[in-house]
Short mmCIF file of C-alpha atoms in Angstrom, two decimals:
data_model
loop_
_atom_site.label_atom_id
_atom_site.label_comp_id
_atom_site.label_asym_id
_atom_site.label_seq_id
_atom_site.Cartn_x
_atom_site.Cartn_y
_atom_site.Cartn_z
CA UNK A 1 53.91 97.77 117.71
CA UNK A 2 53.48 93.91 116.44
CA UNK A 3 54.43 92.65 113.45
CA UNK A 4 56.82 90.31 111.47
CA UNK A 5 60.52 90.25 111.20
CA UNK A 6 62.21 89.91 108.09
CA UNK A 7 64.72 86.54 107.68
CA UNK A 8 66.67 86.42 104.69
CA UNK A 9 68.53 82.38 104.59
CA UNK A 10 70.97 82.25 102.41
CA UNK A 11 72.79 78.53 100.93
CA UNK A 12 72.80 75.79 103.43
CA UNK A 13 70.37 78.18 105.78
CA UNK A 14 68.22 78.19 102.57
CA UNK A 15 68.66 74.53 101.84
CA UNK A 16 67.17 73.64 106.08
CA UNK A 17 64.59 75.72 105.86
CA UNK A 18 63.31 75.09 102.42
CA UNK A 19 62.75 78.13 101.36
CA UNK A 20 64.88 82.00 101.35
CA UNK A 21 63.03 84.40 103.60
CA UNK A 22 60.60 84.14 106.54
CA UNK A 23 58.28 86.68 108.24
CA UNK A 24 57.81 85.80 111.50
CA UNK A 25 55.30 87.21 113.91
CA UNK A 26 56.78 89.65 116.76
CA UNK A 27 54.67 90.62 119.88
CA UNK A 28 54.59 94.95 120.40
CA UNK A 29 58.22 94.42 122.55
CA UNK A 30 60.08 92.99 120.12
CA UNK A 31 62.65 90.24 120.14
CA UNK A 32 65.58 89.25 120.86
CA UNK A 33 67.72 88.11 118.23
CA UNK A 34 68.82 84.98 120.15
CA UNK A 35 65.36 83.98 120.95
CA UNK A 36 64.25 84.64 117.49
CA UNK A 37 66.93 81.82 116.33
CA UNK A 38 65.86 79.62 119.28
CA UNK A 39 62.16 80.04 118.07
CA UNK A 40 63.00 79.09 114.44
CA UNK A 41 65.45 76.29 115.34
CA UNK A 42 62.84 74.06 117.22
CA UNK A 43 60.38 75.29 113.74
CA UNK A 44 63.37 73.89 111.41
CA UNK A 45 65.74 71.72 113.43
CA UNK A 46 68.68 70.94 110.73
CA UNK A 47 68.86 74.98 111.19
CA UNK A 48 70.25 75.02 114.29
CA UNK A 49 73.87 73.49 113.03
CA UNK A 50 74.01 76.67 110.71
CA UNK A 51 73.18 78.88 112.72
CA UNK A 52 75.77 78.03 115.10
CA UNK A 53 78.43 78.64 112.60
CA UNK A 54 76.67 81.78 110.77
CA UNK A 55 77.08 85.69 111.08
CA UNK A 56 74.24 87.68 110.60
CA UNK A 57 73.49 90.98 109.44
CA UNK A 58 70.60 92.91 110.66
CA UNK A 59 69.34 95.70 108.74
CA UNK A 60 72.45 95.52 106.73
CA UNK A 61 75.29 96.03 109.05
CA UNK A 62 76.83 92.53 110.66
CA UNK A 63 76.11 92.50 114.28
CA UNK A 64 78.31 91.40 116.61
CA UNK A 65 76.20 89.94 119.20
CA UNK A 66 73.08 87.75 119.61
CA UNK A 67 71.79 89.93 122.01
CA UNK A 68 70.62 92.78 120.04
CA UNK A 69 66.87 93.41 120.00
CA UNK A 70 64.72 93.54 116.92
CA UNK A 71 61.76 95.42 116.29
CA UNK A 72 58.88 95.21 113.74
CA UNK A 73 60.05 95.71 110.36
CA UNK A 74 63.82 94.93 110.81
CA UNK A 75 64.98 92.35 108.57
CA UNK A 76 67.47 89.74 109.91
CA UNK A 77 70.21 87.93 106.94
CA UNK A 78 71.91 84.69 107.40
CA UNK A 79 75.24 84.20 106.17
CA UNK A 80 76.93 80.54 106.75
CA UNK A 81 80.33 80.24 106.37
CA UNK A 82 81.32 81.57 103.25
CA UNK A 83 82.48 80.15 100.12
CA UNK A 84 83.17 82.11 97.60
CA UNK A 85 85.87 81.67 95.31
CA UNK B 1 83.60 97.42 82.70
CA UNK B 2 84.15 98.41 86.39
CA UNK B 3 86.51 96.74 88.21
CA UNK B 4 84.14 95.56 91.24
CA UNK B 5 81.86 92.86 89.48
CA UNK B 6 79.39 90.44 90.50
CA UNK B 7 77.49 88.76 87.39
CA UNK B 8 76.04 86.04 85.95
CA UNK B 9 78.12 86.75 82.44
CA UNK B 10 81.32 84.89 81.43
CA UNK B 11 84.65 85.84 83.09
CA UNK B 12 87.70 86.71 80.76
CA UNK B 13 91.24 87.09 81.36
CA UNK B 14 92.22 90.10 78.53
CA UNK B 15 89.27 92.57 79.94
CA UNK B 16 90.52 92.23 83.45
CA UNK B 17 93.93 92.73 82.24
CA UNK B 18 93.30 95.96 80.24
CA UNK B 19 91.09 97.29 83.27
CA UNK B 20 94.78 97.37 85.44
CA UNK B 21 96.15 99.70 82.85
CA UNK B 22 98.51 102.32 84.87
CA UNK B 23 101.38 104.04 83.20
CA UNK B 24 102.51 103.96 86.98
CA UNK B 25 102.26 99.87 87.29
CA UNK B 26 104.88 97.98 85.72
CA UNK B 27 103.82 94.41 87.95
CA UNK B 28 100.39 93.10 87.03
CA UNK B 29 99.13 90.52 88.91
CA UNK B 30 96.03 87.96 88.02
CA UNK B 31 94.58 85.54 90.01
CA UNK B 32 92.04 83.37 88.21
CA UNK B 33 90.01 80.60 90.34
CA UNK B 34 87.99 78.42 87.86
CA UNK B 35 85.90 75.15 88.72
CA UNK B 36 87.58 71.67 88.74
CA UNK B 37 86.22 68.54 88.19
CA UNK B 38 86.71 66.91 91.13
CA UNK B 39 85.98 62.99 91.57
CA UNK B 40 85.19 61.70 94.52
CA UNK B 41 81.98 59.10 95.49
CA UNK B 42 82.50 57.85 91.91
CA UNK B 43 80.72 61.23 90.74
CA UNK B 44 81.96 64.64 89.05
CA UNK B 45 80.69 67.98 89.76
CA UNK B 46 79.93 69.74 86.54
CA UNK B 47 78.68 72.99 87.95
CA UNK B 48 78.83 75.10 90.94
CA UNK B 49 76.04 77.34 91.60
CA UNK B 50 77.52 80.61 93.47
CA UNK B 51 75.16 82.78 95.25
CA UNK B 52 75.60 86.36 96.78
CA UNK B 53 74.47 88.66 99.46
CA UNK B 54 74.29 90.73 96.42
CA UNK B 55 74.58 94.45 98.51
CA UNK B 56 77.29 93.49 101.43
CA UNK B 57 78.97 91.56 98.91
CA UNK B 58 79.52 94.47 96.52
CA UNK B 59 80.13 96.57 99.76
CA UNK B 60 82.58 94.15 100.76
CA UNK B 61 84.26 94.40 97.43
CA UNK B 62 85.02 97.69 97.42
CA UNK B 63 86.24 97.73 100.75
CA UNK B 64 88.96 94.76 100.07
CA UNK B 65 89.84 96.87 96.88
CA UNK B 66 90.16 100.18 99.16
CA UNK B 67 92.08 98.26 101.24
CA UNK B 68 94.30 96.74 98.75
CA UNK B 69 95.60 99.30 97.22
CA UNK B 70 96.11 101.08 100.36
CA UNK B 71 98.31 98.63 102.18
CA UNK B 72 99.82 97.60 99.25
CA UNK B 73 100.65 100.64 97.46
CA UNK B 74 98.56 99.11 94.54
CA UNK B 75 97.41 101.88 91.29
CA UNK B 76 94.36 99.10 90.31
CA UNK B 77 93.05 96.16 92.51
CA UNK B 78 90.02 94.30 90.49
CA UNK B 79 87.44 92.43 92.35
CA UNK B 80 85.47 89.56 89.59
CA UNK B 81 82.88 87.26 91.25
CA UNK B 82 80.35 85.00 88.92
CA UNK B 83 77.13 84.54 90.51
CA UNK B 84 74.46 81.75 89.33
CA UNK B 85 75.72 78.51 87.85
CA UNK B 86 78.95 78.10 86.73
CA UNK B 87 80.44 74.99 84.65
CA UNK B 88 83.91 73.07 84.94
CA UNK B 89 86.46 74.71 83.72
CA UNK B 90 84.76 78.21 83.78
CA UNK B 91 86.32 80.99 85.93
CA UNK B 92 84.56 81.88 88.67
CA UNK B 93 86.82 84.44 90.50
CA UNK B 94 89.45 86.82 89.12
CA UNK B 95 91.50 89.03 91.35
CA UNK B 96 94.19 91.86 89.55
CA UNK B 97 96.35 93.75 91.30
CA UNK B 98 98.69 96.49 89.18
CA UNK B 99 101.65 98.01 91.29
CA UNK B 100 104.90 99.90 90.60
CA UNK B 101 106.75 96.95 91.51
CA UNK B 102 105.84 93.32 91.56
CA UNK B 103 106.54 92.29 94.92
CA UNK B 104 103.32 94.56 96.20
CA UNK B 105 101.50 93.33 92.95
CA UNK B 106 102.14 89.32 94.09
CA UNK B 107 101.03 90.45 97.48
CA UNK B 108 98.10 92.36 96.80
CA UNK B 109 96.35 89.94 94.89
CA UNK B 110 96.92 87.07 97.02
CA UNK B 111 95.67 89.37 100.00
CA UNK B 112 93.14 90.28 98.08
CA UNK B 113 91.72 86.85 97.16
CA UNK B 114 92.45 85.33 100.68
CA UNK B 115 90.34 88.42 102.05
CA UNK B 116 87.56 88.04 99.45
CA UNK B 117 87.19 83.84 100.43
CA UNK B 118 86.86 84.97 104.14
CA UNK B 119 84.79 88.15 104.48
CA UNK B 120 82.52 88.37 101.13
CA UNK B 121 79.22 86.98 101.24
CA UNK B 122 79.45 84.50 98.74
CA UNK B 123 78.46 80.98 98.30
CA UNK B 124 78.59 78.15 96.03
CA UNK B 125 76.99 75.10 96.00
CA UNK B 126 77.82 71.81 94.34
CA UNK B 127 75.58 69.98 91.69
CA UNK B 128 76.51 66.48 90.58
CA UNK B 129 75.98 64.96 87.51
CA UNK B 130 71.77 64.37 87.08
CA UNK B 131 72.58 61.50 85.65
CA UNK B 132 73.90 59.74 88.62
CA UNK B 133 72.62 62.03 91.64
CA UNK B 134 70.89 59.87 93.81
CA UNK B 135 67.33 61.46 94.06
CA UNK B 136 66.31 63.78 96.86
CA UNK B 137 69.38 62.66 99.01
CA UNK B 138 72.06 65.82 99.41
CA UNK B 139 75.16 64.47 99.01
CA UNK B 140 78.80 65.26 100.19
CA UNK B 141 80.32 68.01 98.83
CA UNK B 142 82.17 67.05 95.72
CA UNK B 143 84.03 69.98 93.97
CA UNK B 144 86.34 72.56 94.94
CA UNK B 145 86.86 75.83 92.63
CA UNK B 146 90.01 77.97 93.16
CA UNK B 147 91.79 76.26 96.02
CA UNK C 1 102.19 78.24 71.37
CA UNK C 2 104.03 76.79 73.34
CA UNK C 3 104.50 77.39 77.17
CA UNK C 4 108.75 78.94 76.80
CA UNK C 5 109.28 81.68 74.32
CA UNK C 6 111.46 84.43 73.67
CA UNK C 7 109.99 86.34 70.72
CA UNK C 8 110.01 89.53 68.48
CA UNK C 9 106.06 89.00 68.24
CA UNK C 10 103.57 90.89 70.96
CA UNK C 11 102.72 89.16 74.10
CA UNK C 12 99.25 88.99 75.39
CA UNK C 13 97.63 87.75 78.55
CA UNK C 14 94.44 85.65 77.00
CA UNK C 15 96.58 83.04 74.70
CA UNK C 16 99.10 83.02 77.82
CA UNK C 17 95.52 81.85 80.16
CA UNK C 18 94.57 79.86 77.37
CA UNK C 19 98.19 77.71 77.54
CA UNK C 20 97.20 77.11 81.46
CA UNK C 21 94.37 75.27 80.72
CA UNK C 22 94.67 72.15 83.14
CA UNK C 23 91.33 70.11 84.80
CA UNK C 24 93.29 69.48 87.74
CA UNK C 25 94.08 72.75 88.30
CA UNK C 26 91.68 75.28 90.35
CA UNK C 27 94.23 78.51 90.68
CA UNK C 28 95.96 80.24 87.79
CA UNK C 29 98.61 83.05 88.28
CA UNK C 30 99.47 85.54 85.82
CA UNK C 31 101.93 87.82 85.89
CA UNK C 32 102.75 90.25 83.62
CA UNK C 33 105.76 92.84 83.49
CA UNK C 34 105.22 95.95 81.19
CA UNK C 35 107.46 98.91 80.29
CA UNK C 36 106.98 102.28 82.77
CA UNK C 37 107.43 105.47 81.31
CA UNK C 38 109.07 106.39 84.29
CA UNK C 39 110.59 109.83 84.36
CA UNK C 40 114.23 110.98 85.86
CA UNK C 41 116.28 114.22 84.22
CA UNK C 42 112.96 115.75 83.13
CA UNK C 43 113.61 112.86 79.94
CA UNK C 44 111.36 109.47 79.86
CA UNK C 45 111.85 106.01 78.33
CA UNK C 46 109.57 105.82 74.89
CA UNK C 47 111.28 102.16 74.53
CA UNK C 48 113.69 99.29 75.90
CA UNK C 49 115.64 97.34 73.84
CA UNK C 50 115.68 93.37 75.12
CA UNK C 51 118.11 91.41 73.52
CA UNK C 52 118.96 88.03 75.04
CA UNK C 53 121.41 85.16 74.73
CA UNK C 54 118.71 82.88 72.37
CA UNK C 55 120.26 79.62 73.20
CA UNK C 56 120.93 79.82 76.53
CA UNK C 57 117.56 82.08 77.37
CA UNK C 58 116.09 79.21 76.22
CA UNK C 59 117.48 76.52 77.87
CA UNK C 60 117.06 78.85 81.33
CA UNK C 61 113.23 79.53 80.71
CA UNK C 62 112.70 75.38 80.15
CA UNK C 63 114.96 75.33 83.46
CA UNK C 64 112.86 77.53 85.70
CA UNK C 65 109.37 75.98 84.22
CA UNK C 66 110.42 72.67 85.21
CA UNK C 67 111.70 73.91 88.58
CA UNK C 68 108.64 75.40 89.37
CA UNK C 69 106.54 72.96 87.93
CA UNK C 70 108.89 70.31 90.50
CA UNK C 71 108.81 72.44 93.48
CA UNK C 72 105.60 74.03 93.81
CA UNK C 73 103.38 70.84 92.21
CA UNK C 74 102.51 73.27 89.12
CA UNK C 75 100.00 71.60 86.64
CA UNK C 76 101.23 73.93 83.89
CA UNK C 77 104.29 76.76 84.13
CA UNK C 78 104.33 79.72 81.10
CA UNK C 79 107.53 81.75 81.12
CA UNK C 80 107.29 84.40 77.80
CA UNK C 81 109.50 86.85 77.16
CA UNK C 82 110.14 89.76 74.58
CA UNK C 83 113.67 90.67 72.38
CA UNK C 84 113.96 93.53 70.47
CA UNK C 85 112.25 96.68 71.26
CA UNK C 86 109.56 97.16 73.33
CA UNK C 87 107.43 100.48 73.89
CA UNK C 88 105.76 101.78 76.96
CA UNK C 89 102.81 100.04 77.74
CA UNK C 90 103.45 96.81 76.19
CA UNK C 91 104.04 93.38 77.89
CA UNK C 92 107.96 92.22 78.39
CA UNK C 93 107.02 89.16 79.95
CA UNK C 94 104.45 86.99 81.10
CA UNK C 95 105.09 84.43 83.64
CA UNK C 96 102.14 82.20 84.44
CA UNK C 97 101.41 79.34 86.99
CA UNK C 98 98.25 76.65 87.07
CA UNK C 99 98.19 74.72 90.25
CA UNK C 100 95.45 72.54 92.36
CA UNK C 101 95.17 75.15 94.93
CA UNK C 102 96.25 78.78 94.97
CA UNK C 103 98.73 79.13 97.67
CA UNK C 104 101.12 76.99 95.11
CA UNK C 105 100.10 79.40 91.93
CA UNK C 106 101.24 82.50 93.64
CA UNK C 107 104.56 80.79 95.25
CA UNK C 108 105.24 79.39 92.11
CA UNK C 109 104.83 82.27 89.79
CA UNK C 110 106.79 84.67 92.09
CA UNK C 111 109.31 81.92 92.50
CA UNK C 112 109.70 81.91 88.65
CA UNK C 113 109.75 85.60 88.01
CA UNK C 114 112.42 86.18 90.59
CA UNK C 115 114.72 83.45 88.91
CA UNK C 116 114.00 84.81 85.12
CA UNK C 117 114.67 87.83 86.12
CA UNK C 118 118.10 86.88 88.33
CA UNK C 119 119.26 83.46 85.93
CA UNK C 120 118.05 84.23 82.23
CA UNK C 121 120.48 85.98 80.41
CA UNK C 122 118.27 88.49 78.60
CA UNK C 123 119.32 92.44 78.88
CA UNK C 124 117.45 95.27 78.83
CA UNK C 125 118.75 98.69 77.47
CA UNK C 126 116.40 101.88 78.03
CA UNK C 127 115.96 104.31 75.06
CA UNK C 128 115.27 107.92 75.92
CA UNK C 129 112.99 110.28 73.73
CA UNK C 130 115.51 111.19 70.51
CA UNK C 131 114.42 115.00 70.52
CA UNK C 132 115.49 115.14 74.53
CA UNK C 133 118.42 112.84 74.25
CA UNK C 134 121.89 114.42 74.61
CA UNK C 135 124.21 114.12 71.72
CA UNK C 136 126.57 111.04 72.49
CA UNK C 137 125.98 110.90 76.11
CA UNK C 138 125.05 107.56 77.58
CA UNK C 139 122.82 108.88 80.30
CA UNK C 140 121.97 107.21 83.66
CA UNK C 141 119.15 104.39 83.03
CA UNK C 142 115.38 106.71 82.78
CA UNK C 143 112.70 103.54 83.07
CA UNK C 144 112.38 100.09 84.63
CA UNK C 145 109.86 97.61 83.55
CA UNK C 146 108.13 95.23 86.02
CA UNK C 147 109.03 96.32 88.98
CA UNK D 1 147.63 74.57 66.86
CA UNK D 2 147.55 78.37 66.83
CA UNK D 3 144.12 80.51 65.60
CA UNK D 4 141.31 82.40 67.32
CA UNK D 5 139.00 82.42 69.95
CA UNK D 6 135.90 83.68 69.60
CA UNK D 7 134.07 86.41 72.13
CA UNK D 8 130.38 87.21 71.93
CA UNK D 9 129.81 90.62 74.05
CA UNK D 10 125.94 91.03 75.14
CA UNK D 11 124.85 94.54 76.67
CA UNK D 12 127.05 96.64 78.15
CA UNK D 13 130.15 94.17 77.17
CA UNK D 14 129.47 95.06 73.52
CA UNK D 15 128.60 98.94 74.30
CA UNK D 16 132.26 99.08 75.81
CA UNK D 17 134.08 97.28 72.83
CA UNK D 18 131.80 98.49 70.51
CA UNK D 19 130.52 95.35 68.41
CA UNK D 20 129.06 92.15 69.42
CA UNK D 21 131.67 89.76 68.66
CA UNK D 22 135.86 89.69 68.17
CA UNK D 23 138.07 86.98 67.40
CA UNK D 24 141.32 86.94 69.66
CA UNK D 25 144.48 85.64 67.99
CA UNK D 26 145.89 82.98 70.06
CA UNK D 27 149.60 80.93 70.47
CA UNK D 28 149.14 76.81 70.07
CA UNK D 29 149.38 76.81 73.93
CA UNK D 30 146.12 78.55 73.76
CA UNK D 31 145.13 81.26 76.68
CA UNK D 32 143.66 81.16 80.26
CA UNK D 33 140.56 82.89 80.20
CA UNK D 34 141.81 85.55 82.95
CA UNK D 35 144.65 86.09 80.75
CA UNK D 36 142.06 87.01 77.62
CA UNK D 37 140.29 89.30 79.99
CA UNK D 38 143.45 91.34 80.64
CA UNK D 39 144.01 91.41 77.14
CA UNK D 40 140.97 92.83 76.21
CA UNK D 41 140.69 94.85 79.09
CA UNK D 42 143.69 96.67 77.99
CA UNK D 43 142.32 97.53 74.65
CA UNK D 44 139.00 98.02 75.66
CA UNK D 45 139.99 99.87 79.18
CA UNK D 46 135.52 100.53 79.16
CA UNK D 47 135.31 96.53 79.42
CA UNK D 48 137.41 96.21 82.66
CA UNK D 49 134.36 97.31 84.76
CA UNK D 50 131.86 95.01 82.96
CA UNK D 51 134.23 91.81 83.28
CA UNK D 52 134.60 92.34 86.52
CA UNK D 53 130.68 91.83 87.14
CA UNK D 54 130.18 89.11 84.98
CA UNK D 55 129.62 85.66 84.30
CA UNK D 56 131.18 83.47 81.17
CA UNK D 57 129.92 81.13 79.17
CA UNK D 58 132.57 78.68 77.47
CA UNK D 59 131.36 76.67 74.43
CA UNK D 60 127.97 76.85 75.76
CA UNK D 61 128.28 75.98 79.08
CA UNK D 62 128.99 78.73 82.21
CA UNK D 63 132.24 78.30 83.54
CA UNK D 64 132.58 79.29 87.38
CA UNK D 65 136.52 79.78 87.50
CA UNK D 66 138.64 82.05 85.17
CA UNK D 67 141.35 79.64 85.17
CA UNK D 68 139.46 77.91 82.64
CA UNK D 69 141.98 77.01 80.01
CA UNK D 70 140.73 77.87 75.85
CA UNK D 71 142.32 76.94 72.57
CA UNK D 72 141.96 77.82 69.53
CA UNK D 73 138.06 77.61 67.99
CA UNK D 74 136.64 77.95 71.77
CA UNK D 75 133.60 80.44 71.96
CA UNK D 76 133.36 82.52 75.33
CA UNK D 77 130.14 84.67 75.92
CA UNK D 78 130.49 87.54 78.02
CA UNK D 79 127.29 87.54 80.25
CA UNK D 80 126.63 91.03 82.04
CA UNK D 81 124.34 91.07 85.05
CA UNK D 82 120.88 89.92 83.58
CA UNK D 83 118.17 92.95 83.50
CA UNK D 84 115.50 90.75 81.98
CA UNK D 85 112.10 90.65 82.98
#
């Protein structure tokens, strides 16, 4: 089934893509999580940098690999380097 | 007040301090991280703005408290995090750790706040003065909170 | 107040924060050492009696601050400590440490409590329950404070 | 010049003699402090095991050998281990 994925782009991930979540369009197979990044770093180029450096969490457990396919309705977060403290 | 926190509301010492009450605990530990005024560039931070994966953060909260007192033999371990802006000199991070004996105390809370600044999904970002931010031009980061 | 005292009077953690107060300094350590009711021969400690040797407590406390204020780069150093007697529950010291970055707060506050506790000549004498204390026998020591 | 030297007793130095302070009759040659210890020691037998664990404070300033030579007006503090904190 189409449909959007959720991404959630939190502080400097916020700050290059203007904005703190996206819905972008999926085709009925899915995505992969890598190509979903690829997709939105030529979309927002200064994201690419953070995402190099960033976990991410994907329907609220980290994943450990960029490999892992998303589906309609998942929602992908963001997390740069942290800084809390 | 519980002793996992994540709030926009002021962050005091003496609460913290009566939330590690144990009869057991006779080392009490506090860590407090608050924001410095750093110069650099000729400018002064005079806030941070910290923001949170509010739901893994919390999770992640609890588990470096679980994990605390655990492998630390600790009767409390207190996780404080501000969230929105926070001004110089404010705390924005307290860390308590209450133990039978103060060596585990000293060591659980500096576990404890080493863990939180790697793992917990927290951010904060640096605002200069308005007065002399140059406009629409991010510039280097100029504070530091909490070393 | 001042940041060395050895006093009669209760100590509390939020004046002892306050007296850290220090712009350069992110990272504040606070430790505080409080009387166990610990039990051993089915008796418990309801008090310990702190008496110290004023003059030269004194002179040891200002000793230690400015060691650890030398050694670790300390912004501020707080070294308080009770005489007389103190019940179970309340504070018999307070040692506190404001540096630029944390790693030096924690070093420097343990570094200070270890050297009050093994330089300052202050004494602590345990006081067991009057209705279970044997008539005019000194029993073994029943509590410890602060680990 | 004959007289007395003063001892302070803190903790368990003063729970073995009994008060805080005493004032030791001395000759004009005045006393070693090792001497002053055996002295006491032999009235107080209870002190014996304290002195032997502590440190001494002459006139305000710690002394590191008991050879320490005191006349008459000299203050010594007897310093059990410390149990502060």
């Amino acid at each position: 089934m189409a449909g959007t994925v959720r991404i959630v782009l939190f502080a400097t991930a916020r700050e290059a893509v203007g904005r703190g979540r996206l819905d972008e369009a999926i085709g009925p197979s899915g995505i992969e999580l890598a190509a979903l990044l690829e997709r939105l770093g030529t979309e927002y180029p200064r994201l690419r940098r953070v995402v190099a450096v960033s976990r991410f969490v994907v329907n609220g457990a980290y994943t450990t690999s960029r490999d892992v396919h998303l589906k309609a309705g998942d929602e992908v977060a963001v997390h740069p380097p942290y800084s809390g403290g | 007040m519980p002793r996992i926190r994540l709030t926009h509301g002021r962050l005091e010492i003496a609460p913290a301090y009566a939330e590690l009450d144990d009869p057991a605990c006779g080392g009490v530990v506090l860590f407090a991280g608050r924001v410095r005024p750093d110069r650099q560039a000729g400018s002064r931070v005079v806030r941070l703005d910290y923001e949170a994966d509010r739901k893994l953060a919390l999770r992640s909260l609890e588990e470096i408290a679980a994990s605390g007192r655990r492998r630390f033999g600790l009767g409390k371990a207190l996780l404080w995090h501000r969230t929105g802006p926070v001004r110089v000199g404010e705390v924005s991070v307290i860390v308590g750790a209450a133990a039978p004996h103060r060596a585990q105390a000293f060591r659980g809370a500096r576990w404890m706040i080493d863990r939180l600044k790697s793992q917990t999904p927290i951010w904060k970002t640096e605002r200069a003065p308005p007065e002399r931010r140059p406009p629409r031009r991010p510039g280097p980061r100029r504070g530091r909170s909490a070393g």
